[in-house]
Amino acid sequence: MSIYGINIDWKEGTFSLLEALSDNQGEKPVTVKFDYDSEIETATINLVDAQYVFHHYPMGSDGFDTELVRIEHILANNGYTLRVYQNSTFSDTLSFLLIPSDEWKRVEQRYSPERISAYFVPYGKQLVIPEVAAPVVNYVPSVKQETSNVPALFNARGIRIYFLSIMLIAFAIYILWNIMTKIEPLSSGQPAGCENVQNLYSKLRPEVAEPLKEKMRKSLGCK
């Protein structure tokens, strides 16, 4: 059984995923040819007896999401299952699992799809797709790849995580403060008034004050 792990950094995109797929699919003849000389950069994938042309899009863009779902379907039609690791969608590196479809079915039969989906799901399930039908347009890809310093996808996730962290810290401080303010000082074990005996006779001479303090302590029951 051949199972492969593929990691794609947020600075990479469609072409990086295709290169990884080409390197990992040793059991089936898969080749990739990149064309950087034309006005529109393309990658042609040869899989078994079919060819598929892709354009490069950076991770986090709509084009990347569309092409990745397309790749999932192409692989499924050729006997491979591609799944994304759920937890990696919250980091700056996407992690994928590539496994023969027949082996994937055995895994689902043994562990149940519900348990597996807690860890690995189709990439398309991570996307929010409108229910309204999109109009049909003639799509013309951009001439050159547009790059951004930080993909919008990870900017949004980072902001949510940042504010969630602030809320958790504030909540923890609130709970700690309530606990501390409710703690009563430990009792010294002395009856009331014993702490003031020393100050009560502090202005008298020692030979006069000591007998009086001793008498007062006995009357209060001080230890």
XYZ file of N, CA and C in Angstrom:
669
model
N 0.853 -1.198 0.000
C 0.000 0.000 0.000
C 0.883 1.241 0.000
N 0.587 2.196 -0.901
C 1.376 3.420 -1.012
C 0.556 4.596 -0.495
N 1.039 5.197 0.582
C 0.394 6.369 1.175
C 1.426 7.491 1.220
N 1.030 8.668 0.784
C 1.971 9.774 0.699
C 1.456 10.977 1.486
N 2.387 11.704 2.090
C 2.072 12.959 2.758
C 2.640 14.109 1.945
N 1.848 15.146 1.731
C 2.258 16.293 0.925
C 2.017 17.556 1.738
N 3.031 18.388 1.860
C 2.928 19.660 2.582
C 3.160 20.815 1.611
N 2.249 21.788 1.630
C 2.341 22.955 0.758
C 2.392 24.204 1.625
N 3.485 24.952 1.497
C 3.649 26.183 2.263
C 2.757 27.280 1.695
N 2.383 28.245 2.541
C 1.467 29.300 2.090
C 2.073 30.164 0.990
N 3.398 30.182 0.865
C 4.025 30.952 -0.202
C 3.938 30.241 -1.550
N 3.563 28.965 -1.524
C 3.494 28.176 -2.749
C 2.069 28.178 -3.285
N 1.835 27.337 -4.300
C 0.510 27.338 -4.907
C 0.263 26.092 -5.726
N -0.502 26.266 -6.807
C -0.956 25.138 -7.621
C 0.204 24.317 -8.173
N 1.209 24.969 -8.730
C 2.319 24.247 -9.354
C 3.072 23.395 -8.340
N 3.223 23.894 -7.096
C 3.930 23.131 -6.063
C 3.188 21.846 -5.739
N 1.854 21.918 -5.686
C 1.067 20.726 -5.418
C 1.189 19.725 -6.569
N 1.158 20.217 -7.805
C 1.274 19.325 -8.958
C 2.645 18.654 -9.001
N 3.685 19.394 -8.649
C 5.031 18.794 -8.610
C 5.082 17.678 -7.581
N 4.478 17.917 -6.402
C 4.485 16.892 -5.350
C 3.701 15.658 -5.782
N 2.574 15.862 -6.446
C 1.783 14.735 -6.930
C 2.559 13.938 -7.974
N 3.270 14.637 -8.829
C 4.054 13.959 -9.858
C 5.171 13.136 -9.250
N 5.789 13.658 -8.190
C 6.892 12.937 -7.538
C 6.393 11.712 -6.771
N 5.176 11.805 -6.207
C 4.698 10.753 -5.321
C 3.955 9.622 -6.019
N 3.431 9.861 -7.196
C 2.647 8.828 -7.860
C 3.540 7.919 -8.691
N 4.300 7.094 -8.015
C 5.214 6.212 -8.723
C 4.537 5.015 -9.359
N 3.355 4.636 -8.857
C 2.695 3.448 -9.373
C 1.982 3.697 -10.700
N 1.704 4.951 -11.040
C 1.050 5.271 -12.302
C 1.880 6.325 -13.015
N 2.003 6.231 -14.341
C 2.845 7.180 -15.081
C 2.265 8.585 -15.057
N 2.877 9.431 -14.262
C 2.432 10.819 -14.163
C 3.613 11.726 -14.464
N 3.457 12.617 -15.387
C 4.515 13.579 -15.710
C 3.911 14.976 -15.737
N 4.749 15.952 -15.462
C 4.294 17.339 -15.475
C 5.264 18.157 -16.311
N 4.727 19.014 -17.132
C 5.535 19.873 -17.993
C 5.089 21.313 -17.777
N 6.038 22.161 -17.399
C 5.732 23.561 -17.122
C 6.143 24.425 -18.304
N 5.323 25.408 -18.596
C 5.596 26.339 -19.685
C 5.638 27.748 -19.104
N 6.858 28.239 -18.882
C 7.029 29.575 -18.332
C 7.314 30.622 -19.412
N 7.523 30.187 -20.645
C 7.896 31.101 -21.720
C 6.702 31.778 -22.358
N 5.542 31.164 -22.294
C 4.356 31.756 -22.903
C 3.841 32.912 -22.049
N 2.964 33.699 -22.625
C 2.389 34.814 -21.883
C 1.580 34.319 -20.690
N 0.972 33.150 -20.836
C 0.200 32.555 -19.748
C 0.924 31.301 -19.276
N 1.409 31.318 -18.037
C 2.139 30.167 -17.497
C 1.183 28.997 -17.290
N 1.591 27.823 -17.753
C 0.742 26.646 -17.625
C 1.560 25.445 -17.168
N 0.846 24.448 -16.669
C 1.447 23.159 -16.332
C 0.553 22.088 -16.942
N 1.140 21.214 -17.729
C 0.393 20.139 -18.369
C 0.701 18.831 -17.664
N -0.327 18.180 -17.156
C -0.179 16.925 -16.433
C -0.616 15.779 -17.334
N 0.226 14.795 -17.475
C -0.109 13.585 -18.209
C -0.376 12.476 -17.193
N -1.606 12.046 -17.142
C -2.008 11.010 -16.200
C -2.668 9.881 -16.984
N -1.999 8.723 -17.021
C -2.440 7.578 -17.802
C -2.559 8.018 -19.257
N -3.765 8.063 -19.837
C -3.935 8.422 -21.237
C -4.573 9.788 -21.424
N -4.605 10.589 -20.395
C -5.264 11.896 -20.474
C -4.292 13.013 -20.120
N -4.600 14.215 -20.609
C -3.811 15.400 -20.311
C -4.700 16.452 -19.671
N -4.130 17.165 -18.705
C -4.877 18.212 -18.015
C -3.979 19.433 -17.904
N -4.536 20.588 -18.235
C -3.777 21.840 -18.205
C -4.228 22.666 -17.004
N -3.231 23.164 -16.257
C -3.513 23.970 -15.073
C -2.772 25.293 -15.163
N -3.307 26.285 -14.473
C -2.645 27.574 -14.315
C -2.245 27.734 -12.854
N -1.228 28.532 -12.635
C -0.714 28.682 -11.275
C -1.480 29.765 -10.526
N -1.874 29.415 -9.298
C -2.515 30.372 -8.392
C -1.902 30.205 -7.013
N -1.686 31.321 -6.293
C -1.120 31.211 -4.938
C -2.150 30.676 -3.962
N -1.666 30.017 -2.919
C -2.562 29.497 -1.884
C -3.341 30.645 -1.246
N -4.612 30.397 -0.999
C -5.468 31.421 -0.411
C -6.300 32.160 -1.429
N -5.995 31.993 -2.721
C -6.782 32.656 -3.764
C -7.930 31.761 -4.203
N -8.932 32.376 -4.833
C -10.071 31.608 -5.341
C -9.635 30.632 -6.416
N -8.656 31.043 -7.234
C -8.170 30.163 -8.289
C -7.528 28.902 -7.733
N -6.791 29.046 -6.633
C -6.161 27.876 -6.003
C -7.228 26.908 -5.499
N -8.268 27.439 -4.846
C -9.335 26.576 -4.335
C -10.028 25.823 -5.463
N -10.299 26.540 -6.559
C -10.990 25.913 -7.689
C -10.141 24.811 -8.312
N -8.845 25.086 -8.513
C -7.972 24.114 -9.147
C -7.741 22.896 -8.236
N -7.694 23.129 -6.926
C -7.460 22.006 -6.019
C -8.650 21.048 -6.008
N -9.859 21.593 -6.017
C -11.045 20.739 -6.101
C -11.043 19.973 -7.416
N -10.598 20.625 -8.484
C -10.501 19.957 -9.787
C -9.489 18.813 -9.735
N -8.363 19.046 -9.053
C -7.348 18.005 -8.910
C -7.901 16.816 -8.138
N -8.668 17.100 -7.084
C -9.286 16.018 -6.302
C -10.141 15.115 -7.185
N -10.952 15.728 -8.049
C -11.840 14.947 -8.917
C -11.047 14.139 -9.944
N -10.004 14.747 -10.501
C -9.190 14.037 -11.494
C -8.514 12.827 -10.863
N -7.956 13.009 -9.665
C -7.300 11.893 -8.980
C -8.301 10.798 -8.626
N -9.504 11.207 -8.187
C -10.523 10.218 -7.838
C -10.908 9.377 -9.052
N -10.972 10.016 -10.222
C -11.320 9.278 -11.443
C -10.185 8.361 -11.901
N -9.002 8.556 -11.333
C -7.857 7.735 -11.720
C -7.366 6.856 -10.574
N -8.241 6.641 -9.569
C -7.920 5.656 -8.543
C -7.175 6.171 -7.333
N -7.142 7.503 -7.129
C -6.456 8.044 -5.964
C -7.391 8.957 -5.177
N -7.210 8.968 -3.861
C -7.984 9.834 -2.972
C -7.048 10.858 -2.350
N -7.425 12.129 -2.461
C -6.648 13.219 -1.873
C -7.480 13.857 -0.766
N -6.914 13.914 0.432
C -7.601 14.500 1.576
C -6.678 15.507 2.266
N -7.296 16.548 2.833
C -6.540 17.561 3.563
C -6.687 17.290 5.056
N -5.587 17.476 5.779
C -5.589 17.298 7.235
C -6.275 18.509 7.872
N -7.340 18.259 8.646
C -8.181 19.330 9.172
C -7.386 20.400 9.914
N -6.519 19.981 10.839
C -5.802 20.946 11.672
C -4.851 21.832 10.876
N -4.414 21.372 9.708
C -3.469 22.176 8.934
C -4.133 23.388 8.292
N -5.467 23.402 8.215
C -6.157 24.539 7.607
C -6.081 25.783 8.481
N -5.611 25.632 9.728
C -5.460 26.769 10.628
C -3.997 27.193 10.758
N -3.124 26.608 9.950
C -1.707 26.962 10.005
C -1.293 27.540 8.658
N 0.014 27.843 8.520
C 0.501 28.403 7.258
C 1.008 27.321 6.311
N 0.755 26.071 6.625
C 1.147 24.952 5.759
C -0.016 23.976 5.659
N -0.436 23.702 4.421
C -1.491 22.719 4.211
C -0.875 21.331 4.072
N -1.441 20.360 4.774
C -0.952 18.986 4.729
C -2.015 18.101 4.084
N -1.567 17.290 3.119
C -2.485 16.427 2.383
C -2.083 14.967 2.551
N -3.088 14.112 2.404
C -2.883 12.668 2.396
C -3.285 12.147 1.024
N -2.382 11.445 0.366
C -2.647 10.848 -0.944
C -2.579 9.338 -0.793
N -3.691 8.649 -1.147
C -3.785 7.217 -0.916
C -4.616 6.589 -2.031
N -4.281 5.377 -2.465
C -5.116 4.692 -3.456
C -6.558 4.577 -2.964
N -7.521 4.788 -3.852
C -8.931 4.824 -3.456
C -9.404 3.516 -2.846
N -8.923 2.374 -3.349
C -9.364 1.105 -2.784
C -8.876 0.939 -1.350
N -7.663 1.435 -1.062
C -7.153 1.382 0.304
C -7.932 2.340 1.210
N -8.320 3.493 0.649
C -9.093 4.464 1.420
C -10.448 3.876 1.819
N -11.065 3.115 0.922
C -12.351 2.475 1.243
C -12.192 1.470 2.373
N -11.067 0.750 2.371
C -10.834 -0.213 3.457
C -10.689 0.511 4.799
N -10.004 1.649 4.768
C -9.836 2.429 5.994
C -11.190 2.907 6.512
N -12.052 3.398 5.622
C -13.378 3.870 6.026
C -14.224 2.728 6.593
N -14.111 1.553 5.991
C -14.866 0.404 6.487
C -14.408 -0.014 7.881
N -13.142 0.145 8.133
C -12.602 -0.300 9.417
C -12.839 0.722 10.525
N -12.664 2.024 10.227
C -12.737 3.038 11.272
C -13.977 3.924 11.198
N -14.781 3.800 10.161
C -16.006 4.572 9.915
C -15.659 5.973 9.385
N -16.438 6.424 8.382
C -16.193 7.754 7.794
C -16.307 8.889 8.809
N -17.188 8.726 9.816
C -17.372 9.793 10.800
C -16.099 10.050 11.599
N -15.437 8.980 12.020
C -14.197 9.145 12.795
C -13.087 9.716 11.924
N -13.011 9.249 10.688
C -11.939 9.705 9.800
C -12.125 11.173 9.435
N -13.382 11.590 9.234
C -13.643 12.973 8.820
C -13.267 13.989 9.899
N -13.023 13.520 11.112
C -12.547 14.428 12.159
C -11.098 14.833 11.917
N -10.420 14.104 11.036
C -9.011 14.381 10.763
C -8.750 14.704 9.292
N -9.357 13.943 8.376
C -9.102 14.130 6.954
C -10.420 14.309 6.211
N -10.493 15.357 5.381
C -11.704 15.644 4.608
C -11.307 16.102 3.215
N -12.238 16.028 2.245
C -11.968 16.627 0.935
C -11.746 18.128 1.080
N -10.849 18.675 0.284
C -10.548 20.098 0.406
C -11.789 20.948 0.147
N -12.653 20.494 -0.759
C -13.850 21.257 -1.082
C -14.750 21.516 0.108
N -14.719 20.641 1.127
C -15.558 20.824 2.306
C -15.079 21.968 3.186
N -13.849 22.441 2.958
C -13.339 23.567 3.729
C -13.801 24.897 3.153
N -14.398 24.865 1.970
C -14.773 26.096 1.286
C -16.229 26.430 1.548
N -16.539 27.702 1.551
C -17.915 28.168 1.661
C -18.400 28.477 0.255
N -19.241 27.606 -0.277
C -19.695 27.739 -1.654
C -21.135 28.241 -1.656
N -21.434 29.361 -2.318
C -22.811 29.871 -2.355
C -23.746 28.860 -3.007
N -25.015 28.867 -2.567
C -25.980 27.935 -3.120
C -26.561 28.426 -4.435
N -26.444 29.731 -4.710
C -26.988 30.261 -5.960
C -26.103 29.837 -7.107
N -26.710 29.662 -8.272
C -25.957 29.242 -9.453
C -25.136 30.406 -9.977
N -23.886 30.140 -10.277
C -22.998 31.181 -10.786
C -23.219 31.357 -12.280
N -23.166 32.592 -12.800
C -23.336 32.791 -14.237
C -22.167 32.218 -15.009
N -22.420 31.787 -16.214
C -21.388 31.220 -17.074
C -20.646 32.351 -17.754
N -19.334 32.394 -17.591
C -18.529 33.437 -18.208
C -17.339 32.803 -18.890
N -16.779 33.511 -19.847
C -15.551 33.062 -20.501
C -14.379 33.478 -19.635
N -13.766 32.501 -19.032
C -12.685 32.785 -18.077
C -11.372 32.968 -18.822
N -10.706 34.089 -18.536
C -9.397 34.369 -19.111
C -8.421 34.519 -17.967
N -7.487 33.590 -17.776
C -6.539 33.669 -16.656
C -5.615 34.860 -16.797
N -5.101 35.315 -15.668
C -4.201 36.462 -15.678
C -2.907 36.097 -16.386
N -2.243 37.134 -16.919
C -1.035 36.906 -17.704
C 0.079 36.380 -16.831
N 0.276 36.944 -15.682
C 1.330 36.497 -14.768
C 0.750 36.307 -13.384
N 1.389 35.472 -12.640
C 0.933 35.188 -11.289
C 1.066 36.422 -10.425
N -0.019 36.758 -9.706
C 0.012 37.856 -8.763
C 0.346 37.307 -7.394
N 1.279 37.935 -6.737
C 1.704 37.454 -5.424
C 1.295 38.456 -4.362
N 1.131 37.975 -3.185
C 0.814 38.821 -2.041
C 1.703 38.413 -0.885
N 1.954 39.367 0.011
C 2.840 39.063 1.131
C 2.243 38.010 2.047
N 0.949 38.147 2.337
C 0.265 37.177 3.201
C -1.086 36.900 2.583
N -1.437 35.654 2.313
C -2.738 35.350 1.723
C -3.864 35.813 2.621
N -4.937 36.290 1.979
C -6.079 36.801 2.733
C -6.675 35.739 3.634
N -6.605 34.475 3.179
C -7.173 33.377 3.964
C -6.532 33.293 5.339
N -5.198 33.382 5.373
C -4.493 33.242 6.641
C -4.540 34.529 7.452
N -4.690 35.706 6.754
C -4.886 36.945 7.494
C -6.148 36.874 8.332
N -7.242 36.410 7.714
C -8.523 36.322 8.425
C -8.430 35.355 9.588
N -7.806 34.190 9.361
C -7.674 33.207 10.444
C -6.808 33.741 11.562
N -5.719 34.441 11.201
C -4.837 34.990 12.215
C -5.533 36.014 13.090
N -6.381 36.865 12.469
C -7.113 37.870 13.234
C -8.089 37.209 14.196
N -8.800 36.159 13.705
C -9.740 35.470 14.590
C -9.014 34.835 15.784
N -7.887 34.185 15.517
C -7.130 33.537 16.592
C -6.606 34.575 17.580
N -6.163 35.761 17.064
C -5.630 36.813 17.920
C -6.691 37.316 18.902
N -7.890 37.639 18.380
C -8.950 38.146 19.248
C -9.460 37.070 20.198
N -9.491 35.819 19.748
C -9.895 34.731 20.637
C -8.921 34.591 21.796
N -7.620 34.761 21.519
C -6.613 34.669 22.575
C -6.800 35.774 23.603
N -7.093 36.995 23.120
C -7.313 38.123 24.041
C -8.513 37.854 24.930
N -9.595 37.318 24.338
C -10.794 37.025 25.127
C -10.523 35.967 26.187
N -9.747 34.937 25.826
C -9.436 33.884 26.790
C -8.585 34.416 27.937
N -7.610 35.283 27.615
C -6.753 35.853 28.653
C -7.578 36.732 29.602
N -8.468 37.563 29.031
C -9.313 38.423 29.855
C -10.210 37.606 30.760
N -10.756 36.518 30.218
C -11.638 35.655 31.013
C -10.864 34.994 32.152
N -9.636 34.563 31.871
C -8.819 33.922 32.898
C -8.478 34.908 34.024
N -8.169 36.167 33.656
C -7.863 37.183 34.664
C -9.089 37.456 35.527
N -10.262 37.508 34.883
C -11.509 37.742 35.619
C -11.757 36.640 36.647
N -11.597 35.384 36.232
C -11.813 34.254 37.147
C -10.808 34.295 38.295
N -9.521 34.569 37.967
C -8.482 34.618 38.996
C -8.746 35.715 40.002
N -9.181 36.872 39.516
C -9.471 37.993 40.410
C -10.609 37.655 41.359
N -11.669 37.010 40.843
C -12.794 36.629 41.701
C -12.374 35.631 42.776
N -11.498 34.705 42.397
C -11.027 33.721 43.379
C -10.206 34.388 44.480
N -9.314 35.325 44.067
C -8.436 35.981 45.027
C -9.219 36.879 45.989
N -10.223 37.585 45.473
C -10.980 38.506 46.329
C -11.880 37.788 47.313
N -12.175 36.506 47.024
C -13.030 35.736 47.924
C -12.244 34.972 48.988
N -10.916 35.000 48.903
C -10.091 34.281 49.878
C -10.022 35.088 51.177
N -10.408 34.528 52.278
C -10.361 35.203 53.573
C -8.996 34.988 54.220
N -8.483 35.993 54.918
C -7.183 35.844 55.572
C -7.219 34.728 56.613
N -6.119 34.035 56.724
C -6.027 32.939 57.683
C -6.097 33.471 59.111
N -6.821 32.780 59.963
C -6.944 33.185 61.367
C -5.674 32.856 62.117
N -5.297 33.745 63.043
C -4.092 33.514 63.840
C -4.332 32.514 64.960
N -5.599 32.171 65.227
C -5.921 31.231 66.309
C -6.060 31.907 67.660
N -5.922 33.259 67.732
C -6.019 34.008 68.986
C -7.418 34.593 69.127
N -7.928 34.696 70.345
C -9.223 35.350 70.561
C -9.161 36.810 70.150
N -10.337 37.384 69.900
C -10.399 38.787 69.481
C -9.815 39.693 70.564
N -9.048 40.658 70.154
C -8.472 41.628 71.070
C -7.047 41.352 71.467
N -6.584 40.094 71.240
C -5.224 39.752 71.664
C -4.172 40.534 70.882
N -4.502 40.832 69.593
C -3.508 41.545 68.787
C -3.287 42.976 69.264
N -4.248 43.536 70.017
C -4.150 44.939 70.437
C -3.569 45.119 71.833
N -3.279 44.022 72.537
C -2.770 44.136 73.909
C -1.438 44.886 73.923
N -0.570 44.574 72.963
C 0.757 45.183 72.933
C 0.664 46.689 72.768
N -0.255 47.135 71.867
C -0.378 48.575 71.613
C -1.103 49.305 72.747
N -1.913 48.586 73.493
C -2.735 49.228 74.518
C -1.887 49.836 75.628
N -0.776 49.183 75.981
C 0.072 49.664 77.083
C 1.442 50.110 76.589
N 1.512 50.503 75.352
C 2.828 50.829 74.787
C 3.424 52.104 75.360
N 2.583 52.992 75.926
C 3.093 54.261 76.434
C 3.526 54.187 77.911
N 3.245 53.067 78.568
C 3.634 52.921 79.977
C 5.057 52.387 80.082
N 5.647 52.602 81.259
C 6.981 52.077 81.500
C 6.910 50.557 81.511
N 7.981 49.874 81.099
C 7.960 48.414 81.001
C 7.588 47.735 82.310
N 8.102 48.218 83.450
C 7.822 47.539 84.704
C 6.349 47.662 85.097
N 5.694 48.695 84.584
C 4.258 48.862 84.847
C 3.432 48.142 83.793
N 3.872 48.222 82.519
C 3.087 47.697 81.399
C 3.037 46.175 81.387
N 4.161 45.500 81.724
C 4.213 44.048 81.592
C 3.196 43.329 82.476
N 3.077 43.687 83.789
C 2.041 43.009 84.604
C 0.632 43.241 84.073
N 0.390 44.472 83.580
C -0.948 44.770 83.056
C -1.239 43.970 81.784
N -0.235 43.872 80.893
C -0.427 43.113 79.651
C -0.643 41.644 79.949
N 0.095 41.116 80.931
C -0.059 39.700 81.266
C -1.456 39.433 81.829
N -1.946 40.355 82.655
C -3.279 40.190 83.221
C -4.354 40.254 82.140
N -4.156 41.205 81.188
C -5.116 41.364 80.107
C -5.127 40.117 79.211
N -3.954 39.530 78.927
C -3.880 38.339 78.098
C -4.630 37.166 78.730
N -4.447 37.033 80.077
C -5.121 35.942 80.776
C -6.633 36.114 80.742
N -7.081 37.373 80.891
C -8.529 37.616 80.911
C -9.151 37.378 79.532
N -8.385 37.618 78.465
C -8.897 37.397 77.098
C -8.711 35.958 76.639
N -7.849 35.233 77.341
C -7.587 33.848 76.916
C -6.555 33.754 75.812
N -5.661 34.742 75.776
C -4.630 34.740 74.724
C -3.607 33.662 75.015
N -3.020 33.152 73.916
C -1.986 32.121 74.059
C -0.622 32.761 74.165
